[in-house]
mmCIF file of C-alpha atoms in Angstrom:
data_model
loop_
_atom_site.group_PDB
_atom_site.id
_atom_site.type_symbol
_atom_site.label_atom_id
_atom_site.label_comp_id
_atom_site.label_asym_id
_atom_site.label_seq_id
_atom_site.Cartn_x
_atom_site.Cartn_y
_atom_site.Cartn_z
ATOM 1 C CA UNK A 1 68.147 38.955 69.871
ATOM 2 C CA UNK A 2 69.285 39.340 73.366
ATOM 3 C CA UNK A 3 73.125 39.696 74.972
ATOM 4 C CA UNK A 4 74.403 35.889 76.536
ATOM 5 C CA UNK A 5 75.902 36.534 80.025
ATOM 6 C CA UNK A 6 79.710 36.387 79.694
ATOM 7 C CA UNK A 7 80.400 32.940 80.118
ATOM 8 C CA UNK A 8 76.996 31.422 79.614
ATOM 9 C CA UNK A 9 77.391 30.587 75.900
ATOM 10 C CA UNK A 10 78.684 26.435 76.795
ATOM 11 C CA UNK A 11 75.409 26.748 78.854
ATOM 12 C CA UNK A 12 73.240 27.933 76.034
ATOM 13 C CA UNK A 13 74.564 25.430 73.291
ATOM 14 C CA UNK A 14 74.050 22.450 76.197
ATOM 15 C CA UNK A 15 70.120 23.935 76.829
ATOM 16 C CA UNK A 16 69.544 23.838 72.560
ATOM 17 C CA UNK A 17 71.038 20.571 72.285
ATOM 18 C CA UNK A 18 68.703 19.276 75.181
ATOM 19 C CA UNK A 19 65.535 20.459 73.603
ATOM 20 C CA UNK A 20 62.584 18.321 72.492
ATOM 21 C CA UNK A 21 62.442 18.443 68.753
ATOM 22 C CA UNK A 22 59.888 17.064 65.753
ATOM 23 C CA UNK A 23 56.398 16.751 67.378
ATOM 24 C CA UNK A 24 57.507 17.129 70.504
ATOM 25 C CA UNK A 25 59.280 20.488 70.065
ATOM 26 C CA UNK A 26 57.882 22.320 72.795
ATOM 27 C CA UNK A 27 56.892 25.332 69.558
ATOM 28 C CA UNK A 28 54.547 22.289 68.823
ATOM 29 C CA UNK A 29 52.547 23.697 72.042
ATOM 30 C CA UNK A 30 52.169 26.795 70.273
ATOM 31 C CA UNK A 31 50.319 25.779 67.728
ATOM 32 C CA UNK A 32 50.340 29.274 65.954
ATOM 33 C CA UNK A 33 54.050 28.357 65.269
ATOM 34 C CA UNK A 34 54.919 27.507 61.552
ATOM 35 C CA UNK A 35 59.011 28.324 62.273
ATOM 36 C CA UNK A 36 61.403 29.032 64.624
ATOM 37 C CA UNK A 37 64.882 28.954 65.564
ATOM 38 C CA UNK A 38 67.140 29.025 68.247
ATOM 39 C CA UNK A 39 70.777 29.765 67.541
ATOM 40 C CA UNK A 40 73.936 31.235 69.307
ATOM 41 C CA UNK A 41 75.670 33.759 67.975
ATOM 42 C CA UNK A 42 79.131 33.813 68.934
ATOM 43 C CA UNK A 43 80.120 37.406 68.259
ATOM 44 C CA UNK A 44 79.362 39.819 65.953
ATOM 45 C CA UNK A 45 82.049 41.036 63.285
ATOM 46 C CA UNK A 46 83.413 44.017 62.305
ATOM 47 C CA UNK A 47 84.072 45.085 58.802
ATOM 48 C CA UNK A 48 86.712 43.067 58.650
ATOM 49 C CA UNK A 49 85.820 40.418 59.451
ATOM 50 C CA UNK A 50 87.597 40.504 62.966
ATOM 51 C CA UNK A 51 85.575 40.103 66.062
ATOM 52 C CA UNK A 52 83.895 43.459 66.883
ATOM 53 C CA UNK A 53 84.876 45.350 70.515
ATOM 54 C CA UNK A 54 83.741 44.164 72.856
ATOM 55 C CA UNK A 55 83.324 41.323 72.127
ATOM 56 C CA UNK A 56 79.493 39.805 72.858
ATOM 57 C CA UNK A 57 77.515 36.586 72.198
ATOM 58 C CA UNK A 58 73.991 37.101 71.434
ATOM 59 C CA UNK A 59 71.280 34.503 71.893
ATOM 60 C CA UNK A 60 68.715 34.762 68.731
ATOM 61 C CA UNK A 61 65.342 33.917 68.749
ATOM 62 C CA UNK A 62 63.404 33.660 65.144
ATOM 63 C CA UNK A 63 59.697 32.911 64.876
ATOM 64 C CA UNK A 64 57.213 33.137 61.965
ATOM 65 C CA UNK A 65 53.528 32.782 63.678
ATOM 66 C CA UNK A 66 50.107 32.945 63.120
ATOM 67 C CA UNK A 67 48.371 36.414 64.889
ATOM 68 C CA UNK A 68 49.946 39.284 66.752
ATOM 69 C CA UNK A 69 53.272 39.179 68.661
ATOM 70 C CA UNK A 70 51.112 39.828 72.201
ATOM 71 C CA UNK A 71 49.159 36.645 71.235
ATOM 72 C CA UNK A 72 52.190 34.718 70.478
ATOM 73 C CA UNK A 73 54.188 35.733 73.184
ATOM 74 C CA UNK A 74 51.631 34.663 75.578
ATOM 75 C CA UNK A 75 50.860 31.412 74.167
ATOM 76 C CA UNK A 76 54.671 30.797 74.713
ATOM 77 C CA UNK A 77 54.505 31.641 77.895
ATOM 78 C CA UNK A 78 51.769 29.698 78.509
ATOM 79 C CA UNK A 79 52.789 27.140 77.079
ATOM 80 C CA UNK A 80 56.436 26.575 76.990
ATOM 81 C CA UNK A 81 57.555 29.439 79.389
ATOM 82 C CA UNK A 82 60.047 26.871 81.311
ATOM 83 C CA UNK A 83 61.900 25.825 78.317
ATOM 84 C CA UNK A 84 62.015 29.049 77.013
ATOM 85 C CA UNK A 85 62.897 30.040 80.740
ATOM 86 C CA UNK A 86 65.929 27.285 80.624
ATOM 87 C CA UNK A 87 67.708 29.117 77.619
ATOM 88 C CA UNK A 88 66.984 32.557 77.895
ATOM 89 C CA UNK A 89 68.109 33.277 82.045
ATOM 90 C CA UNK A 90 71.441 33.244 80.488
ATOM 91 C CA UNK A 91 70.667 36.518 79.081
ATOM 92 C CA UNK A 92 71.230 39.990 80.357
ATOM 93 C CA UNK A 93 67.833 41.341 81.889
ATOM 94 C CA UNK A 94 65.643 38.212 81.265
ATOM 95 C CA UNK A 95 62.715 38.359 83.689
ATOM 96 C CA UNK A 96 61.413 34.686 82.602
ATOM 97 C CA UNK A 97 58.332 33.546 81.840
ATOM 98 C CA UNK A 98 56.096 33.910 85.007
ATOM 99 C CA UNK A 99 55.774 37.743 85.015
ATOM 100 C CA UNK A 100 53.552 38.262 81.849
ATOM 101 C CA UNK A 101 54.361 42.058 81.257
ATOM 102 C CA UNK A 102 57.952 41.459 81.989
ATOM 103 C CA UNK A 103 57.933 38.791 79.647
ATOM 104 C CA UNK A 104 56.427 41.097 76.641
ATOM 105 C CA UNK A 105 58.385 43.794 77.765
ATOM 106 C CA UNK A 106 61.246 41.923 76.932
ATOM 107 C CA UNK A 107 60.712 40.163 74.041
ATOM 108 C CA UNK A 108 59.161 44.181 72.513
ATOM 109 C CA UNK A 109 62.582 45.637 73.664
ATOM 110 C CA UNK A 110 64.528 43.137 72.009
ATOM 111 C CA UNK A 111 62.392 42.256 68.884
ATOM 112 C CA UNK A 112 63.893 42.867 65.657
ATOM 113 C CA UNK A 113 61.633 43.969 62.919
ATOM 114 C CA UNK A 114 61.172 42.738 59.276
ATOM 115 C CA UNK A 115 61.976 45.215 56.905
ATOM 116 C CA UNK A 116 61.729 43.545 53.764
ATOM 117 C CA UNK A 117 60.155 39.726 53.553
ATOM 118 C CA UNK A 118 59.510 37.385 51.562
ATOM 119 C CA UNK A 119 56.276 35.209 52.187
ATOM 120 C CA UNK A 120 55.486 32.212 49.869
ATOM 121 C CA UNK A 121 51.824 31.811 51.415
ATOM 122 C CA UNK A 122 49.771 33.569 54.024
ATOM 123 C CA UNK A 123 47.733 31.208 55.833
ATOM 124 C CA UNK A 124 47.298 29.795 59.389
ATOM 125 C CA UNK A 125 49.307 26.537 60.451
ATOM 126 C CA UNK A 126 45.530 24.884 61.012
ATOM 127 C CA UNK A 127 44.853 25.843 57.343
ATOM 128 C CA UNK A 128 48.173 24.422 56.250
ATOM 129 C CA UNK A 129 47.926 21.098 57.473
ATOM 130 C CA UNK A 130 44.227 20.948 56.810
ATOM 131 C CA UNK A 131 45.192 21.952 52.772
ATOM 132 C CA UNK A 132 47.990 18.947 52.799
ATOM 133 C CA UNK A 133 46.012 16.527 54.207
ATOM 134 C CA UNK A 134 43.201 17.395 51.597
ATOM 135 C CA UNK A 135 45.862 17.102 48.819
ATOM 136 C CA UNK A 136 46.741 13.277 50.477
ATOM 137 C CA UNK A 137 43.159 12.396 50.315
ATOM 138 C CA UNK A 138 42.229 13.962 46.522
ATOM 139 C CA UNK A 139 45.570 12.212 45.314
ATOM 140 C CA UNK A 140 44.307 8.501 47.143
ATOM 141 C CA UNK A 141 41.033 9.238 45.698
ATOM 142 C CA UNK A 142 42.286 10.459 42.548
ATOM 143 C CA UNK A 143 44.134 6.557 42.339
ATOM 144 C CA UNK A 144 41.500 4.781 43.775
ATOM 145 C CA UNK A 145 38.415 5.800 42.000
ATOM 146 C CA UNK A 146 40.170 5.436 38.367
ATOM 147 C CA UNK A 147 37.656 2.869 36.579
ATOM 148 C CA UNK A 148 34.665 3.380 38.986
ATOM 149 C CA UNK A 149 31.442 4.049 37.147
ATOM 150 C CA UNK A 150 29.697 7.406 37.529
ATOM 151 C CA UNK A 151 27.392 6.132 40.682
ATOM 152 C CA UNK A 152 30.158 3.875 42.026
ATOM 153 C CA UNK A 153 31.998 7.485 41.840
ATOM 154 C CA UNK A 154 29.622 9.496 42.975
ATOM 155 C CA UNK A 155 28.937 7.410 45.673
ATOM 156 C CA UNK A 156 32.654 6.848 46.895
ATOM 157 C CA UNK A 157 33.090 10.833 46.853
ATOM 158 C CA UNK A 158 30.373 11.322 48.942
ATOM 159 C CA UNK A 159 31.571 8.815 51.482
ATOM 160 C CA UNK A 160 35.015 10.331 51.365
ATOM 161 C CA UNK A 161 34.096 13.901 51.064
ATOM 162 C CA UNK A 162 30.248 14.433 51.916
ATOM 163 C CA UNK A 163 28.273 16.741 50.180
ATOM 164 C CA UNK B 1 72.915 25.306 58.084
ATOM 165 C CA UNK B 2 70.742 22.350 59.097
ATOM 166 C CA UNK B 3 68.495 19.922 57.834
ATOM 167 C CA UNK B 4 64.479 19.054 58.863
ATOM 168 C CA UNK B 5 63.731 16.878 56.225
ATOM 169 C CA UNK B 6 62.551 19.445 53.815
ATOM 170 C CA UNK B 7 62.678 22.776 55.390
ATOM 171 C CA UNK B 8 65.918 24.184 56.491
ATOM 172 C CA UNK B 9 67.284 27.292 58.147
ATOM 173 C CA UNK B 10 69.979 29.644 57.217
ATOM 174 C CA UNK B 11 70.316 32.704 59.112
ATOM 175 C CA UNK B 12 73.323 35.605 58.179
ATOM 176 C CA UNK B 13 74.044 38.524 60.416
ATOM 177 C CA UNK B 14 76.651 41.243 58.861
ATOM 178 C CA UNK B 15 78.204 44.188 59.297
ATOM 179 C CA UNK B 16 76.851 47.074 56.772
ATOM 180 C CA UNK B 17 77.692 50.750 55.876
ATOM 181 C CA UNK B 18 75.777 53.192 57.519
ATOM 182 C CA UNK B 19 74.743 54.421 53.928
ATOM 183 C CA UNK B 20 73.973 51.298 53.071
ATOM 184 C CA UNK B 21 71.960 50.910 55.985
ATOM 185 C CA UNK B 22 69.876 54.569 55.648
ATOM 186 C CA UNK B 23 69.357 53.222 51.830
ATOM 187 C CA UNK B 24 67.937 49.856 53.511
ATOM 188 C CA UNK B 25 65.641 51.145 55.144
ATOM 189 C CA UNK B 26 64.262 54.313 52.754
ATOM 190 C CA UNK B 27 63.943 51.230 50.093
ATOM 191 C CA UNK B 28 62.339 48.252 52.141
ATOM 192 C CA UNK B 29 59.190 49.714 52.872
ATOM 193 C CA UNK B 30 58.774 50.491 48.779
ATOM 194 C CA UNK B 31 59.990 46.872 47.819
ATOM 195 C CA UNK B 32 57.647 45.060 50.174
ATOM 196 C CA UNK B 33 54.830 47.103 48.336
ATOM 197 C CA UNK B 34 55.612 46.538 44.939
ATOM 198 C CA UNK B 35 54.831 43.239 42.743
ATOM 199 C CA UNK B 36 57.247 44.045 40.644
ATOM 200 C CA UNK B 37 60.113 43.473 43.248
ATOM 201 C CA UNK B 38 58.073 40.909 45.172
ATOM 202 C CA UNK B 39 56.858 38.410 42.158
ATOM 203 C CA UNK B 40 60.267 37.445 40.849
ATOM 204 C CA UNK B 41 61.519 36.544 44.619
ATOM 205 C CA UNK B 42 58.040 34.539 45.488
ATOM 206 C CA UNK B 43 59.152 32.519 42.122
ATOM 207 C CA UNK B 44 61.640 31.257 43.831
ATOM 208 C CA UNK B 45 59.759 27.902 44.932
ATOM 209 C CA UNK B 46 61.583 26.828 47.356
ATOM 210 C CA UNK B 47 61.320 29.602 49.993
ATOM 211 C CA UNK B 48 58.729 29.316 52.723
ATOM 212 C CA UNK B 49 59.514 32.493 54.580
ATOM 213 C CA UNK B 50 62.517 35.046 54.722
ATOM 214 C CA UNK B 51 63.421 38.171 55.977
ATOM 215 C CA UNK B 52 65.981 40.817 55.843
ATOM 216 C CA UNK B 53 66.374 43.180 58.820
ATOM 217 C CA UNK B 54 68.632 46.076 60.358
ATOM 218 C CA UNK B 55 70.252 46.214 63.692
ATOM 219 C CA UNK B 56 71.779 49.000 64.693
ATOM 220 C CA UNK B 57 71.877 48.694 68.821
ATOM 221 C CA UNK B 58 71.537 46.431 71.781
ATOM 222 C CA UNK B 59 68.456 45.444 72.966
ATOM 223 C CA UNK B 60 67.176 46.411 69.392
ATOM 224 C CA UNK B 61 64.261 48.651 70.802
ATOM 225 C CA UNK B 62 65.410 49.941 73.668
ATOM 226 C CA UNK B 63 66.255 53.778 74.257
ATOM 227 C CA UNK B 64 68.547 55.733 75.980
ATOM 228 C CA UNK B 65 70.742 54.210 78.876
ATOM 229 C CA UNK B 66 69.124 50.739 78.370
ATOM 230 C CA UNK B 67 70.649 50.695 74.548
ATOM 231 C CA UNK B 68 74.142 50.274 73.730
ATOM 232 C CA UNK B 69 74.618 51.055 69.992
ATOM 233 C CA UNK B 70 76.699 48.006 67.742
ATOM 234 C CA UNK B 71 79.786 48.951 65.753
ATOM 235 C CA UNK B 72 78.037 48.902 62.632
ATOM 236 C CA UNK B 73 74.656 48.576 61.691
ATOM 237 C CA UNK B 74 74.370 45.036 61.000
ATOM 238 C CA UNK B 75 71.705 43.399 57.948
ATOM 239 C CA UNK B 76 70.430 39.853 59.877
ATOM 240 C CA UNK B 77 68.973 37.605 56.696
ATOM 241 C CA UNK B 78 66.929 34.532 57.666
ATOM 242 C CA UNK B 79 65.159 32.336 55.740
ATOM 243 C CA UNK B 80 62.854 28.863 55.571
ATOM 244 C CA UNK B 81 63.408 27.255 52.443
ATOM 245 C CA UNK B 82 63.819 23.808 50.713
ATOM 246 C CA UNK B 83 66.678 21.539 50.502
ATOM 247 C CA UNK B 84 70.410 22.918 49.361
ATOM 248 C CA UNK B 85 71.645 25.959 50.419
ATOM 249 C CA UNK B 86 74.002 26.162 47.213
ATOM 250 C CA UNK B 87 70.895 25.092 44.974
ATOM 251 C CA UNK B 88 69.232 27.867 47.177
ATOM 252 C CA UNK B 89 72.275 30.990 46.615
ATOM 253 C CA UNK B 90 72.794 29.494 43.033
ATOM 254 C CA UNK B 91 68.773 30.590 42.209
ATOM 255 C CA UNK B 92 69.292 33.898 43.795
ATOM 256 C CA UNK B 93 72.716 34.361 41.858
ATOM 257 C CA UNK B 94 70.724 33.470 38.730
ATOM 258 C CA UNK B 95 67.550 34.517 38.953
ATOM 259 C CA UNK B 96 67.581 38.158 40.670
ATOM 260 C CA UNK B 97 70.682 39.073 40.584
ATOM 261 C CA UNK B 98 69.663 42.729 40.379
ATOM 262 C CA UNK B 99 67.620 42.345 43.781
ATOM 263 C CA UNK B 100 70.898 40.561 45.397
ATOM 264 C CA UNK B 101 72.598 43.738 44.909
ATOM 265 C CA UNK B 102 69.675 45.846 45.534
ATOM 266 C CA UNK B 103 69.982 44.339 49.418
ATOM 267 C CA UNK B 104 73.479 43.197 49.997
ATOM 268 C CA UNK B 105 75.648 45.681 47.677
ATOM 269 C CA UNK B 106 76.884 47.463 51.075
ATOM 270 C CA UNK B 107 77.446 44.824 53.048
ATOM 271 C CA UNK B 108 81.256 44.709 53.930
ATOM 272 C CA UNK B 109 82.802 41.858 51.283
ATOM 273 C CA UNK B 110 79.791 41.236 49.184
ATOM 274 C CA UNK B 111 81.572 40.076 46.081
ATOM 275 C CA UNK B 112 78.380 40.664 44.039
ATOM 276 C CA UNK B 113 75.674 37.868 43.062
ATOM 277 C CA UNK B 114 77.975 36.419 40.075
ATOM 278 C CA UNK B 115 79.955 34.770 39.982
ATOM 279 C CA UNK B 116 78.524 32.310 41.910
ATOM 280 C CA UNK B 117 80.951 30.048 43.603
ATOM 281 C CA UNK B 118 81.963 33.619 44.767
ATOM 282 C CA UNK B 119 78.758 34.366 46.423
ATOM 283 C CA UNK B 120 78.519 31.296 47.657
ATOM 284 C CA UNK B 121 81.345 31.511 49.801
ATOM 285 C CA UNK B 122 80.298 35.132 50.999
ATOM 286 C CA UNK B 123 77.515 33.230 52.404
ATOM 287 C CA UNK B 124 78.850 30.479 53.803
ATOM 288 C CA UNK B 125 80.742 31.981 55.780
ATOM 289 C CA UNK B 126 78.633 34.076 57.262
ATOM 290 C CA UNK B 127 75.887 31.908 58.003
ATOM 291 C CA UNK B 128 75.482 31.611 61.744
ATOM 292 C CA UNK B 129 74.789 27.734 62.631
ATOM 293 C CA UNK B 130 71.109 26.968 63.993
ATOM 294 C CA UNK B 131 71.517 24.976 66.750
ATOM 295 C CA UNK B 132 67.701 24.283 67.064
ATOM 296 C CA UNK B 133 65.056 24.218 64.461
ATOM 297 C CA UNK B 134 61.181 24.037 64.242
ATOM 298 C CA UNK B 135 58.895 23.305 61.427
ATOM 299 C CA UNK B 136 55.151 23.060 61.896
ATOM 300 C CA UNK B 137 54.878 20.774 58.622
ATOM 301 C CA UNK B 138 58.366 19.494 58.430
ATOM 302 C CA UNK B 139 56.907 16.741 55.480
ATOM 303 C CA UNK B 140 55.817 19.365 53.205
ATOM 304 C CA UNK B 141 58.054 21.785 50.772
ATOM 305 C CA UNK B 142 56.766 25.367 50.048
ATOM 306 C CA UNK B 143 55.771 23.864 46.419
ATOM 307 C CA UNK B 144 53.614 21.517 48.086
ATOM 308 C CA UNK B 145 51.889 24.161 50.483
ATOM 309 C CA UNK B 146 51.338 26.375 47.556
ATOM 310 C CA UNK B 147 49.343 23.994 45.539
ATOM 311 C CA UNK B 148 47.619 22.620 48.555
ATOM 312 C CA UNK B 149 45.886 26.041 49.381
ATOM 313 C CA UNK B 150 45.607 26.010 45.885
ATOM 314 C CA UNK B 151 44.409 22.673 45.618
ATOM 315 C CA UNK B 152 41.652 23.337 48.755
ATOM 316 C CA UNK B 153 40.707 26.385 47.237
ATOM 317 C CA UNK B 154 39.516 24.823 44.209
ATOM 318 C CA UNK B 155 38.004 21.698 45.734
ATOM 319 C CA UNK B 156 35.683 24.041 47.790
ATOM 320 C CA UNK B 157 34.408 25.264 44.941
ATOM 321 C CA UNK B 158 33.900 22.111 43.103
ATOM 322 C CA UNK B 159 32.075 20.606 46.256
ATOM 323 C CA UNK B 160 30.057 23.281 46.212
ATOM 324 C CA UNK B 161 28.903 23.022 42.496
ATOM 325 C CA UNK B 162 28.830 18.926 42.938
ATOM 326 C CA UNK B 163 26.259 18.855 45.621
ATOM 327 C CA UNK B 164 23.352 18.812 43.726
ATOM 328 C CA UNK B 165 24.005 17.109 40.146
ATOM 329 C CA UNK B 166 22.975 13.425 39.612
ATOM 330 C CA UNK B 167 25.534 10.830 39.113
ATOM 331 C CA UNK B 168 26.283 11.470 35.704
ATOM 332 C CA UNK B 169 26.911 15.014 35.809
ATOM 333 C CA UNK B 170 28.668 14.326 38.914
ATOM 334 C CA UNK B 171 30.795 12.143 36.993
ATOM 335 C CA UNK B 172 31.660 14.776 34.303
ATOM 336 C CA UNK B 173 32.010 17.774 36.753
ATOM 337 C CA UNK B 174 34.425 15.242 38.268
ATOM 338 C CA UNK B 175 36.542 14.802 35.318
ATOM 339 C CA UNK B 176 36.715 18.129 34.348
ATOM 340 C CA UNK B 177 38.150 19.210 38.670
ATOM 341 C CA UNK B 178 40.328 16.590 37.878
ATOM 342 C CA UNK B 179 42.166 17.809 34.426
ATOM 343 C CA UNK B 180 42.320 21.527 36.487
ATOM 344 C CA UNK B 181 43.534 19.849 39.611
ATOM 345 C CA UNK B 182 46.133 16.781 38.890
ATOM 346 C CA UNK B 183 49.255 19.459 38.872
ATOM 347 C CA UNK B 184 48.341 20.240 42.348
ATOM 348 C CA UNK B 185 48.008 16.670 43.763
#
């Protein structure tokens, strides 16, 4: 969560709404990516609900990922360091992309830890898509092999399956 | 809040007392340890991934001259779940109640998890619009991913046992992976 330059936010909202998204989200180039979000946060409030002094945007930057932050930040850099680049320069202090300890140092001094999560399965994004594209092919199989005799079935699971 | 087909975002950043805060984060380190906290919140199907944290100053990690200390410590929520965020506060309202407080009683204006309509609004108008959203696996809901590891898991083992039986006991190994497996197709 980094500070927006005063007078940047228009210029951060235009960036986000320019980005690739679906498949060709530039996080698809990170493949340890299973989330992340980009969003602008206005101000903060106060417990009032009034705009806290003085008043601030913040840029926020979420990301759920496979591996160690040092891994993930430098696949990002790697591999989408100029779109990243495009959003974040309208931050106080960003060094962009280019500068690979800069870039770390930044994202460490900003990160915000988890203190309490909740995490519905731990596996890799490979593993994921690998496990859902397993369950497509049991459930086909599961249809298409009703009424097959035990060598028709055998046979058709080891063509499908091996083994 | 947004939509990606399946998965969605909602992310909450508010204001907290500094008790509340210092209670935070003696408790979170506990909670995340015990099942007994845990089990009753990974029950809640439809959440991929969320996570509560405390902010307290400006960059976040930075020290000294660099760091320029917020108002109030703030609690930022965010979460990947599954379709409605009302269906989504409604379960929490419901269903752990006592945890809801257990993380949000300090925050400035919770109303407390119940009524519901009530904390629905608290959220709502909190939650900070995502303006951009990525999901590895957008076709897939956490129930789905859940029984696919599952789903893998046991398939590897049937493979494994399958390899070497003729056709017919092929057939009735086959049968029997398939009465275990069909709820996770």
């Amino acid at each position: 969560m980094a500070p927006v330059r005063g007078g940047a936010e228009d210029s951060v909202l235009a960036v986000l709404a320019a980005m690739d998204t679906g498949p060709d989200s530039p996080f698809a180039r990170v493949c340890t990516t299973h989330f992340a979000r980009l969003l602008l946060i206005p101000v903060l409030r106060d417990a009032h609900g009034e705009p806290a002094s003085p008043a601030q945007a913040y840029l926020l930057l979420t990301a759920d990922f496979d591996g160690t932050l040092e891994q993930w930040a430098a696949a990002v850099a790697t591999e989408m360091g100029a779109d990243l680049d495009r959003v974040f320069e309208h931050c106080e202090r960003y060094p962009g992309s280019r500068d690979s300890a800069a870039f770390l140092h930044f994202i460490n001094e900003h990160r915000i830890e988890a203190g309490f999560s909740i995490v519905a399965y731990r596996a890799s994004v490979p593993a994921v898509r690998e496990s859902l594209e397993l369950q497509r092919a049991l459930r086909d199989f599961a249809v298409a092999s009703q009424g097959l005799g035990a060598s028709e079935l055998a046979s058709a699971w080891r063509e499908r399956f091996g083994g | 809040m947004e939509r990606q087909e399946r998965a969605q975002a909602v992310t909450i950043i508010s204001p907290v007392h500094r008790w509340w805060a210092l209670w935070l984060r003696l408790t979170w380190p506990l909670a995340n340890r015990l099942a007994v906290v845990n089990r009753p919140l990974l029950r809640l199907a439809f959440i991929h991934f969320a996570h509560w944290s405390l902010v307290r100053r400006m960059p976040s990690r930075a020290r000294g001259a660099d760091a320029r200390r917020l108002p109030h410590p703030y609690v930022l929520f965010q979460s990947n779940f599954n379709d409605d965020l009302d269906a989504y506060i409604d379960a929490f309202s419901l269903v752990v109640p006592g945890r809801m407080r257990a993380m949000w009683q300090g925050v400035f204006g919770f109303p407390g998890p119940r009524p519901v309509d009530r904390f629905v609004s608290f959220v709502r108008a909190r939650a900070t619009p995502t303006q951009y959203y990525y999901c590895a696996y957008p076709e897939a809901s956490s129930t789905m991913i859940r029984a696919a590891l599952r789903l893998s898991e046991q398939h590897r083992r049937f493979a494994a046992e399958a390899a070497g039986l003729d056709d017919a006991a092929f057939a009735a190994r086959y049968a029997e992976f398939l009465t275990r497996a069909q709820l996770l197709m």
